[in-house]
Tab-separated table of C-alpha atoms in Angstrom:
chain	number	residue	atom	x	y	z
A	1	MET	CA	-186.110	-31.897	264.447
A	2	LEU	CA	-185.613	-30.191	267.790
A	3	LYS	CA	-183.270	-31.826	270.261
A	4	ARG	CA	-182.994	-30.959	273.952
A	5	VAL	CA	-179.578	-29.785	275.132
A	6	GLY	CA	-178.330	-29.166	278.658
A	7	ASN	CA	-180.174	-30.415	281.736
A	8	ARG	CA	-182.671	-33.213	281.418
A	9	GLU	CA	-186.359	-32.451	281.195
A	10	LEU	CA	-188.102	-31.510	284.413
A	11	SER	CA	-190.261	-34.191	285.918
A	12	GLY	CA	-193.968	-34.015	285.159
A	13	LYS	CA	-194.614	-36.265	288.136
A	14	THR	CA	-195.771	-35.325	291.605
A	15	GLU	CA	-192.877	-37.117	293.287
A	16	ILE	CA	-189.346	-38.018	292.356
A	17	PHE	CA	-186.301	-39.607	293.983
A	18	ILE	CA	-183.725	-36.960	294.825
A	19	LYS	CA	-181.162	-38.849	292.725
A	20	GLU	CA	-183.287	-38.001	289.654
A	21	ALA	CA	-184.182	-34.438	290.674
A	22	SER	CA	-182.929	-31.264	289.018
A	23	PHE	CA	-181.712	-28.197	290.880
A	24	PRO	CA	-183.269	-25.772	291.718
A	25	VAL	CA	-186.692	-26.782	290.307
A	26	PRO	CA	-187.349	-30.537	290.471
A	27	PHE	CA	-190.894	-30.422	289.063
A	28	GLN	CA	-192.433	-29.125	285.859
A	29	PRO	CA	-193.994	-25.684	286.512
A	30	GLY	CA	-197.508	-24.934	285.312
A	31	LEU	CA	-201.031	-24.918	286.692
A	32	GLU	CA	-200.848	-25.050	290.495
A	33	PHE	CA	-202.954	-26.648	293.213
A	34	ASN	CA	-203.608	-24.646	296.368
A	35	SER	CA	-203.982	-27.000	299.315
A	36	PRO	CA	-206.166	-26.069	302.325
A	37	VAL	CA	-203.019	-25.532	304.408
A	38	HIS	CA	-203.051	-21.849	305.380
A	39	GLY	CA	-200.680	-21.546	308.332
A	40	ASN	CA	-198.139	-19.606	306.303
A	41	TRP	CA	-198.234	-15.843	306.786
A	42	ASN	CA	-199.224	-13.590	303.891
A	43	ILE	CA	-198.818	-9.866	303.309
A	44	VAL	CA	-201.855	-9.018	305.448
A	45	HIS	CA	-200.508	-10.876	308.489
A	46	THR	CA	-197.027	-9.398	308.100
A	47	GLY	CA	-198.338	-5.869	307.565
A	48	MET	CA	-200.307	-6.071	310.817
A	49	LEU	CA	-196.982	-6.222	312.680
A	50	VAL	CA	-196.713	-2.441	312.263
A	51	PRO	CA	-198.465	-1.058	315.373
A	52	GLU	CA	-200.978	1.784	315.132
A	53	ALA	CA	-201.038	1.447	311.327
A	54	ARG	CA	-203.808	0.761	308.806
A	55	GLN	CA	-203.631	-1.299	305.631
A	56	ILE	CA	-205.433	-0.007	302.537
A	57	TYR	CA	-205.721	-2.095	299.367
A	58	VAL	CA	-206.730	-0.646	295.999
A	59	CYS	CA	-207.862	-3.404	293.641
A	60	ALA	CA	-210.746	-5.222	291.955
A	61	ASP	CA	-213.236	-7.022	294.184
A	62	ASN	CA	-212.167	-10.512	293.084
A	63	CYS	CA	-208.595	-9.963	294.289
A	64	MET	CA	-209.877	-8.161	297.358
A	65	ARG	CA	-211.740	-11.190	298.673
A	66	GLY	CA	-208.708	-13.040	300.021
A	67	VAL	CA	-207.113	-10.138	301.878
A	68	VAL	CA	-210.443	-9.017	303.352
A	69	LEU	CA	-211.087	-12.504	304.707
A	70	THR	CA	-207.564	-12.706	306.110
A	71	ALA	CA	-208.017	-9.467	308.057
A	72	ALA	CA	-211.446	-10.568	309.268
A	73	GLU	CA	-210.292	-14.014	310.365
A	74	MET	CA	-207.466	-12.565	312.461
A	75	ASN	CA	-209.910	-10.103	314.098
A	76	ALA	CA	-208.089	-7.132	312.577
A	77	ALA	CA	-210.785	-5.767	310.266
A	78	ASP	CA	-210.734	-2.524	312.265
A	79	ARG	CA	-207.236	-1.854	310.876
A	80	PHE	CA	-208.087	-2.709	307.284
A	81	SER	CA	-209.710	-0.708	304.466
A	82	PHE	CA	-210.057	-1.036	300.714
A	83	VAL	CA	-210.870	0.848	297.531
A	84	ILE	CA	-212.635	-1.197	294.845
A	85	VAL	CA	-211.437	-0.605	291.280
A	86	GLU	CA	-214.111	-1.034	288.593
A	87	GLU	CA	-213.853	-1.453	284.825
A	88	LYS	CA	-214.837	2.154	284.165
A	89	ASP	CA	-211.859	3.286	286.251
A	90	LEU	CA	-209.540	1.471	283.855
A	91	LEU	CA	-211.238	2.641	280.672
A	92	GLY	CA	-211.257	6.219	281.898
A	93	GLY	CA	-207.525	6.192	282.545
A	94	ASN	CA	-207.873	7.790	285.955
A	95	LEU	CA	-206.638	5.036	288.273
A	96	GLU	CA	-204.339	7.532	289.992
A	97	ASP	CA	-207.304	9.739	290.887
A	98	VAL	CA	-209.384	6.760	292.010
A	99	THR	CA	-206.548	5.697	294.305
A	100	ILE	CA	-205.892	9.156	295.731
A	101	GLU	CA	-209.530	10.080	296.306
A	102	GLY	CA	-210.453	6.634	297.614
A	103	VAL	CA	-207.672	6.650	300.213
A	104	THR	CA	-208.478	10.261	301.129
A	105	ASP	CA	-212.128	9.383	301.687
A	106	ILE	CA	-211.190	6.456	303.931
A	107	LEU	CA	-208.845	8.532	306.079
A	108	ASN	CA	-211.262	11.452	306.384
A	109	ARG	CA	-213.930	9.120	307.739
A	110	LEU	CA	-211.723	7.869	310.582
A	111	ASP	CA	-212.208	9.343	314.044
A	112	GLU	CA	-208.528	8.794	314.771
A	113	LYS	CA	-205.867	8.870	312.069
A	114	PRO	CA	-203.317	6.033	311.973
A	115	LYS	CA	-199.622	6.721	312.471
A	116	ALA	CA	-198.903	4.965	309.182
A	117	VAL	CA	-200.735	3.599	306.153
A	118	LEU	CA	-199.545	0.536	304.304
A	119	LEU	CA	-200.957	1.388	300.867
A	120	PHE	CA	-201.045	-1.630	298.564
A	121	THR	CA	-201.176	-0.921	294.850
A	122	VAL	CA	-201.745	-3.900	292.564
A	123	CYS	CA	-201.158	-5.484	289.157
A	124	LEU	CA	-203.572	-3.041	287.508
A	125	HIS	CA	-201.361	-0.127	288.487
A	126	HIS	CA	-198.472	-1.832	286.646
A	127	PHE	CA	-200.556	-2.686	283.582
A	128	LEU	CA	-201.785	0.894	283.199
A	129	GLY	CA	-198.430	2.494	283.999
A	130	SER	CA	-199.837	4.425	286.940
A	131	ASP	CA	-197.745	7.275	288.313
A	132	LEU	CA	-197.092	5.967	291.813
A	133	ASP	CA	-194.933	8.966	292.719
A	134	ARG	CA	-197.898	11.229	292.028
A	135	ILE	CA	-200.209	9.031	294.112
A	136	TYR	CA	-197.952	8.969	297.153
A	137	GLY	CA	-196.845	12.575	296.750
A	138	GLU	CA	-200.435	13.847	296.738
A	139	LEU	CA	-201.421	11.734	299.736
A	140	GLU	CA	-198.365	12.856	301.705
A	141	GLU	CA	-199.309	16.484	301.040
A	142	ARG	CA	-202.882	15.925	302.181
A	143	PHE	CA	-201.912	13.947	305.292
A	144	PRO	CA	-198.429	15.083	306.384
A	145	GLU	CA	-198.906	13.518	309.820
A	146	ILE	CA	-199.246	10.008	308.341
A	147	PHE	CA	-196.346	7.902	307.074
A	148	PHE	CA	-197.277	6.189	303.794
A	149	MET	CA	-195.528	2.884	303.104
A	150	ARG	CA	-195.233	1.841	299.460
A	151	CYS	CA	-196.519	-1.720	299.391
A	152	PHE	CA	-197.536	-4.004	296.544
A	153	MET	CA	-199.944	-6.852	295.892
A	154	ASP	CA	-198.666	-7.748	292.431
A	155	PRO	CA	-198.204	-11.520	292.115
A	156	VAL	CA	-197.657	-11.177	288.345
A	157	MET	CA	-194.244	-9.712	289.204
A	158	GLN	CA	-193.063	-12.417	291.607
A	159	LYS	CA	-191.389	-14.548	288.912
A	160	THR	CA	-189.252	-11.690	287.605
A	161	GLY	CA	-188.033	-9.898	290.708
A	162	PRO	CA	-188.703	-9.414	294.405
A	163	THR	CA	-192.009	-10.903	295.526
A	164	PRO	CA	-194.750	-8.801	297.165
A	165	ASP	CA	-193.662	-10.356	300.471
A	166	GLN	CA	-190.047	-9.283	299.995
A	167	LYS	CA	-191.030	-5.759	298.961
A	168	LEU	CA	-193.330	-5.457	301.965
A	169	ARG	CA	-190.504	-6.430	304.325
A	170	ARG	CA	-188.552	-3.503	302.910
A	171	ALA	CA	-191.363	-0.931	302.842
A	172	MET	CA	-192.605	-1.590	306.369
A	173	TYR	CA	-189.251	-0.488	307.828
A	174	ASP	CA	-189.097	2.779	305.857
A	175	ALA	CA	-190.786	4.375	308.863
A	176	VAL	CA	-187.885	3.457	311.161
A	177	PRO	CA	-185.957	6.747	311.502
A	178	GLU	CA	-182.227	7.223	311.757
A	179	ARG	CA	-181.277	7.441	315.402
A	180	LYS	CA	-178.071	7.412	317.368
A	181	ALA	CA	-176.768	3.871	317.634
A	182	ASP	CA	-177.019	2.344	321.088
A	183	PRO	CA	-173.976	0.084	321.659
A	184	GLU	CA	-176.011	-1.938	324.138
A	185	CYS	CA	-178.800	-2.743	321.670
A	186	VAL	CA	-179.136	-5.082	318.669
A	187	THR	CA	-182.123	-5.123	316.296
A	188	VAL	CA	-183.578	-8.112	314.432
A	189	LEU	CA	-185.773	-7.294	311.425
A	190	GLY	CA	-187.510	-9.224	308.662
A	191	SER	CA	-189.124	-12.044	310.648
A	192	ASP	CA	-192.783	-12.645	311.454
A	193	PHE	CA	-192.033	-14.198	314.838
A	194	VAL	CA	-189.893	-13.206	317.802
A	195	LEU	CA	-186.988	-15.488	318.575
A	196	ASP	CA	-187.465	-18.030	321.339
A	197	GLU	CA	-186.026	-16.745	324.615
A	198	SER	CA	-183.717	-19.759	324.638
A	199	ALA	CA	-182.525	-19.196	321.046
A	200	ASP	CA	-178.761	-18.838	320.743
A	201	ILE	CA	-178.905	-15.189	319.639
A	202	CYS	CA	-180.976	-14.242	322.679
A	203	ARG	CA	-178.665	-16.085	325.061
A	204	ILE	CA	-175.541	-14.549	323.529
A	205	LEU	CA	-176.935	-11.018	323.772
A	206	LYS	CA	-178.130	-11.556	327.331
A	207	LYS	CA	-174.734	-12.943	328.305
A	208	ASN	CA	-173.136	-9.715	327.087
A	209	GLY	CA	-175.713	-7.384	328.643
A	210	ILE	CA	-177.145	-6.317	325.288
A	211	ARG	CA	-180.846	-5.618	324.709
A	212	LEU	CA	-182.659	-7.138	321.754
A	213	ARG	CA	-185.283	-5.274	319.748
A	214	GLU	CA	-187.540	-7.235	317.382
A	215	ALA	CA	-190.267	-5.922	315.093
A	216	PRO	CA	-192.917	-8.523	316.066
A	217	ALA	CA	-192.489	-7.530	319.723
A	218	CYS	CA	-193.390	-3.867	319.125
A	219	LYS	CA	-196.694	-2.806	320.701
A	220	THR	CA	-196.659	0.943	319.985
A	221	TRP	CA	-195.544	3.254	317.195
A	222	GLU	CA	-192.758	4.561	319.419
A	223	ASP	CA	-191.553	0.997	320.033
A	224	TYR	CA	-191.489	0.489	316.289
A	225	GLN	CA	-189.477	3.617	315.597
A	226	SER	CA	-187.021	2.625	318.319
A	227	LEU	CA	-185.937	-0.312	316.160
A	228	GLY	CA	-183.454	2.092	314.601
A	229	GLU	CA	-181.460	2.344	317.833
A	230	GLY	CA	-179.745	-1.021	317.372
A	231	SER	CA	-176.012	-0.794	316.757
A	232	LEU	CA	-176.279	-3.944	314.613
A	233	ILE	CA	-179.128	-5.078	312.395
A	234	LEU	CA	-179.668	-8.801	311.992
A	235	ASN	CA	-181.950	-10.793	309.720
A	236	CYS	CA	-182.759	-14.453	310.323
A	237	TYR	CA	-185.515	-15.106	307.766
A	238	PRO	CA	-184.651	-15.473	304.050
A	239	ALA	CA	-187.644	-13.483	302.751
A	240	GLY	CA	-186.524	-10.516	304.839
A	241	LYS	CA	-182.945	-10.302	303.595
A	242	PHE	CA	-183.760	-8.264	300.462
A	243	GLY	CA	-185.370	-5.433	302.398
A	244	VAL	CA	-183.536	-5.521	305.712
A	245	GLN	CA	-180.117	-5.260	304.091
A	246	GLN	CA	-181.237	-2.108	302.275
A	247	GLN	CA	-182.659	-0.657	305.476
A	248	ALA	CA	-179.401	-1.332	307.316
A	249	GLU	CA	-177.552	0.621	304.629
A	250	ARG	CA	-180.052	3.486	304.912
A	251	LEU	CA	-179.637	3.595	308.687
A	252	GLY	CA	-175.856	3.312	308.468
A	253	ARG	CA	-175.684	0.106	310.476
A	254	PRO	CA	-173.640	-3.056	309.941
A	255	PHE	CA	-175.832	-5.883	308.637
A	256	LEU	CA	-175.544	-9.593	309.340
A	257	TYR	CA	-177.624	-12.291	307.684
A	258	LEU	CA	-178.048	-15.244	310.032
A	259	PRO	CA	-180.561	-17.684	308.504
A	260	GLY	CA	-181.776	-20.557	310.636
A	261	SER	CA	-179.703	-23.680	310.096
A	262	PHE	CA	-179.509	-27.324	311.147
A	263	ASP	CA	-175.785	-27.641	310.453
A	264	TYR	CA	-173.398	-27.512	313.419
A	265	GLU	CA	-170.524	-25.945	311.476
A	266	GLU	CA	-172.698	-23.279	309.890
A	267	ILE	CA	-174.216	-22.325	313.247
A	268	GLU	CA	-170.761	-22.101	314.829
A	269	THR	CA	-169.576	-19.852	311.983
A	270	GLN	CA	-172.655	-17.639	312.280
A	271	GLU	CA	-172.158	-17.155	315.999
A	272	LYS	CA	-168.487	-16.393	315.450
A	273	HIS	CA	-169.393	-13.635	312.967
A	274	LEU	CA	-171.987	-12.250	315.375
A	275	LEU	CA	-169.463	-12.090	318.204
A	276	GLU	CA	-166.903	-10.399	315.968
A	277	LEU	CA	-169.358	-7.646	315.035
A	278	MET	CA	-170.505	-7.272	318.622
A	279	ASP	CA	-166.906	-6.898	319.732
A	280	GLN	CA	-166.418	-4.083	317.210
A	281	HIS	CA	-169.623	-2.182	317.934
A	282	SER	CA	-171.024	-3.268	321.288
A	283	CYS	CA	-168.059	-4.384	323.384
A	284	GLY	CA	-169.597	-7.830	323.710
A	285	LYS	CA	-167.601	-10.960	323.012
A	286	ASN	CA	-168.760	-13.709	325.361
A	287	GLY	CA	-170.132	-16.565	323.285
A	288	LEU	CA	-171.626	-19.946	324.043
A	289	ASP	CA	-169.611	-23.069	324.764
A	290	ILE	CA	-169.860	-24.714	321.338
A	291	LYS	CA	-168.775	-28.165	322.498
A	292	THR	CA	-171.402	-28.141	325.230
A	293	GLU	CA	-174.066	-26.928	322.807
A	294	ILE	CA	-173.291	-29.701	320.317
A	295	ARG	CA	-173.200	-32.324	323.060
A	296	LYS	CA	-176.652	-31.253	324.240
A	297	CYS	CA	-177.931	-31.412	320.648
A	298	GLU	CA	-176.583	-34.936	320.266
A	299	GLU	CA	-178.232	-35.967	323.521
A	300	ALA	CA	-181.575	-34.465	322.471
A	301	LEU	CA	-181.478	-36.146	319.062
A	302	SER	CA	-180.438	-39.482	320.567
A	303	HIS	CA	-183.260	-39.329	323.097
A	304	ALA	CA	-185.785	-38.483	320.383
A	305	HIS	CA	-184.533	-41.320	318.194
A	306	GLN	CA	-184.844	-43.843	321.017
A	307	ILE	CA	-188.562	-43.053	321.253
A	308	ILE	CA	-189.433	-42.351	317.608
A	309	GLY	CA	-187.334	-45.228	316.328
A	310	ASP	CA	-187.934	-46.298	312.722
A	311	THR	CA	-191.217	-44.427	312.328
A	312	PRO	CA	-191.370	-42.928	308.801
A	313	ILE	CA	-190.910	-39.154	308.782
A	314	ALA	CA	-192.135	-36.589	306.247
A	315	VAL	CA	-190.736	-33.036	306.257
A	316	ASP	CA	-192.091	-29.977	304.441
A	317	TYR	CA	-190.706	-26.612	303.375
A	318	LEU	CA	-193.381	-24.692	305.281
A	319	PHE	CA	-192.058	-25.863	308.655
A	320	HIS	CA	-188.666	-24.283	308.020
A	321	PRO	CA	-186.862	-22.560	305.110
A	322	ARG	CA	-184.206	-25.317	305.295
A	323	PRO	CA	-186.209	-28.567	304.840
A	324	LEU	CA	-183.322	-30.426	303.204
A	325	GLY	CA	-180.954	-29.344	305.957
A	326	LEU	CA	-183.372	-30.744	308.516
A	327	ALA	CA	-183.686	-33.963	306.517
A	328	LYS	CA	-179.896	-34.326	306.466
A	329	LEU	CA	-179.623	-33.754	310.218
A	330	LEU	CA	-182.257	-36.379	310.949
A	331	LEU	CA	-180.985	-38.947	308.438
A	332	THR	CA	-177.443	-38.731	309.786
A	333	HIS	CA	-178.822	-39.390	313.266
A	334	GLY	CA	-180.690	-42.541	312.341
A	335	PHE	CA	-184.183	-41.179	311.719
A	336	GLN	CA	-186.182	-42.629	308.827
A	337	VAL	CA	-186.912	-39.545	306.754
A	338	GLN	CA	-188.692	-40.878	303.692
A	339	SER	CA	-189.968	-37.750	301.965
A	340	VAL	CA	-189.623	-33.987	301.752
A	341	PHE	CA	-192.533	-31.905	300.461
A	342	LEU	CA	-191.244	-28.955	298.434
A	343	ASP	CA	-191.563	-27.362	294.998
A	344	SER	CA	-188.197	-25.685	294.605
A	345	ILE	CA	-184.828	-25.720	296.301
A	346	SER	CA	-183.324	-22.609	297.834
A	347	PRO	CA	-179.827	-21.606	296.656
A	348	GLU	CA	-178.895	-21.788	300.343
A	349	GLU	CA	-179.553	-25.539	300.190
A	350	LYS	CA	-177.682	-26.290	296.968
A	351	GLU	CA	-174.786	-27.979	298.751
A	352	VAL	CA	-176.996	-30.144	300.967
A	353	PHE	CA	-179.177	-31.038	297.950
A	354	PHE	CA	-176.233	-32.573	296.117
A	355	TRP	CA	-174.995	-34.186	299.346
A	356	LEU	CA	-178.351	-35.916	299.819
A	357	LYS	CA	-178.417	-36.805	296.129
A	358	GLU	CA	-175.190	-38.743	296.615
A	359	ASN	CA	-175.674	-40.160	300.101
A	360	TYR	CA	-179.448	-40.722	300.289
A	361	PRO	CA	-180.491	-41.110	296.631
A	362	GLU	CA	-183.803	-42.789	297.533
A	363	LEU	CA	-185.072	-39.785	299.485
A	364	MET	CA	-188.380	-38.829	297.892
A	365	LEU	CA	-189.165	-35.240	296.918
A	366	ILE	CA	-192.905	-34.576	296.614
A	367	SER	CA	-194.547	-31.507	295.080
A	368	THR	CA	-197.201	-29.562	296.957
A	369	VAL	CA	-198.582	-27.564	294.017
A	370	ARG	CA	-198.798	-29.990	291.094
A	371	PRO	CA	-202.493	-30.265	290.045
A	372	GLU	CA	-202.374	-34.040	290.533
A	373	MET	CA	-201.842	-33.491	294.266
A	374	ARG	CA	-205.529	-32.604	294.520
A	375	VAL	CA	-206.488	-36.259	294.031
A	376	ARG	CA	-203.374	-37.931	295.409
A	377	PRO	CA	-204.285	-40.508	298.114
A	378	ARG	CA	-203.751	-38.984	301.546
A	379	GLN	CA	-204.229	-42.069	303.695
A	380	HIS	CA	-201.292	-44.244	304.691
A	381	SER	CA	-201.097	-47.453	306.643
A	382	GLY	CA	-199.132	-47.234	309.844
A	383	LYS	CA	-197.908	-44.256	311.820
A	384	ILE	CA	-196.072	-41.370	310.175
A	385	LEU	CA	-194.471	-38.390	311.896
A	386	ALA	CA	-195.056	-35.250	309.847
A	387	ILE	CA	-192.893	-32.184	310.398
A	388	GLY	CA	-194.956	-29.282	309.108
A	389	GLN	CA	-198.555	-28.583	308.179
A	390	LYS	CA	-198.273	-29.530	304.512
A	391	ALA	CA	-196.588	-32.817	305.326
A	392	ALA	CA	-199.447	-33.476	307.747
A	393	TRP	CA	-202.172	-32.708	305.225
A	394	PHE	CA	-200.689	-34.605	302.287
A	395	THR	CA	-200.055	-37.690	304.424
A	396	GLY	CA	-203.414	-37.498	306.204
A	397	ASN	CA	-201.543	-37.491	309.487
A	398	ARG	CA	-202.566	-36.495	313.009
A	399	ASN	CA	-199.070	-36.778	314.487
A	400	PHE	CA	-197.432	-33.611	313.238
A	401	VAL	CA	-195.301	-30.663	314.286
A	402	ASN	CA	-197.507	-27.587	313.977
A	403	MET	CA	-195.165	-24.706	313.139
A	404	VAL	CA	-194.435	-22.556	310.095
A	405	GLN	CA	-191.500	-20.555	308.732
A	406	GLY	CA	-189.146	-21.731	311.455
A	407	GLY	CA	-191.132	-20.025	314.220
A	408	GLY	CA	-188.692	-18.654	316.790
A	409	LEU	CA	-186.104	-21.399	316.316
A	410	TRP	CA	-182.466	-20.445	315.899
A	411	GLY	CA	-179.074	-22.023	316.460
A	412	PHE	CA	-178.182	-25.072	318.513
A	413	ASP	CA	-181.218	-24.411	320.660
A	414	GLY	CA	-183.325	-24.569	317.501
A	415	ILE	CA	-182.092	-28.099	316.870
A	416	ARG	CA	-182.928	-29.176	320.402
A	417	ARG	CA	-186.349	-27.528	320.233
A	418	THR	CA	-187.043	-29.327	316.959
A	419	ALA	CA	-186.228	-32.660	318.598
A	420	GLN	CA	-188.556	-31.757	321.464
A	421	LEU	CA	-191.353	-30.763	319.074
A	422	MET	CA	-190.934	-34.049	317.216
A	423	LEU	CA	-191.363	-35.991	320.454
A	424	GLU	CA	-194.458	-34.017	321.401
A	425	ALA	CA	-195.950	-34.622	317.954
A	426	PHE	CA	-195.104	-38.318	318.098
A	427	ASN	CA	-196.820	-38.754	321.457
A	428	GLU	CA	-199.855	-36.499	320.963
A	429	GLU	CA	-202.271	-36.424	318.044
A	430	LYS	CA	-203.652	-33.128	316.729
A	431	ALA	CA	-206.641	-32.264	314.552
A	432	PRO	CA	-205.262	-31.108	311.191
A	433	GLU	CA	-208.731	-30.380	309.831
A	434	ASP	CA	-209.034	-27.706	312.537
A	435	LEU	CA	-205.490	-26.370	312.881
A	436	ILE	CA	-204.021	-26.202	309.404
A	437	VAL	CA	-206.964	-24.438	307.758
A	438	ARG	CA	-206.548	-21.430	310.039
A	439	LYS	CA	-204.780	-18.563	308.312
A	440	GLY	CA	-201.549	-17.305	309.809
A	441	TRP	CA	-200.087	-19.692	312.393
A	442	GLY	CA	-199.861	-17.903	315.737
A	443	CYS	CA	-202.423	-15.212	314.839
A	444	GLU	CA	-205.876	-14.833	316.306
A	445	SER	CA	-208.527	-16.807	314.449
A	446	CYS	CA	-212.287	-16.297	314.599
A	447	ILE	CA	-213.046	-19.713	313.070
């Protein structure tokens, strides 16, 4: 007779009290439900951040459907091309030739060649053991004026290594050349959104007379290549760390990972490390007044709590990479956070997970991908404040904060902005059936 050893069995439920949850996966993995919430960015949205570039996908038509529709919805079909792979291409063993000739045909038909091509190979290339070096080498010989970025759409690999998103955030910066470091410039890479002008990083750099370069702000190919001028390279978004750290090493620049946080001590430590590096490389050392920043955060949270009161709050992981950190901040300031929608827990939130487990054991964790969520009741009596699109959809709520992936929030200012966004959501209803179905929050949408 088999007997389970070690951690207890994962929950097969759709929701579980945090006191009963396992780290880092609280729910039983398996068949997944895909909700109609599409505000999160995918590889098409992120790839479009490279100016004057074209994306080319080489895959079967079934897989092609989603990326084609993404490009079309964001009105970027003019920067998107594809090569359809058919069964005969697999049986003939010539997928390399199909890829090379298909891409060549696309580029030869263009009146104006792109500065770069984000070429996405797929699962089929892995299955057949395609020679990717041959593919890229041949294309680079045929089109020496074009920079080819090695990108992947291979979701079968995302459980065993870097995800397609992580690999893209590395490949898209391969085109940033080595340049002389400018001591009066700092570069932020790896994010889909520019930082808010009032974000702590922006204010610190401005206070020290240092320019900030960010990938999402680039409008031209020259702007994009100028990202390499930063004397420091920062990354604030977890999915970007894998690639940006490698690019910093390639460019010979010091790297600093500064993920968004809702913890006062962590933010203070992050800003201290930033100032130390700036002092070494950029002659900048004037930081923010931490006591004043914290006092303003406390005032903003207190004001928000006076208005929101005991209204139940639901948080989701799509709003910010640190949903448990946000839940802790709000709970310790009197807010009634009742649930957090997530499917796994980031290693960065391990400490706060166990803190909540001990101090707020009745906090409910709710899956977003369990198949049962498809038929889970979405109507609730009374008002609920949802922080994030998925929390809004699963609670059937019209009072919600409409933001994904942390937006441009960072630092103490990010905490105050979150409190402000909560107040706006509490006071003004939105139409989730219109907003959350649009792909890529912040992008153009033709629907």
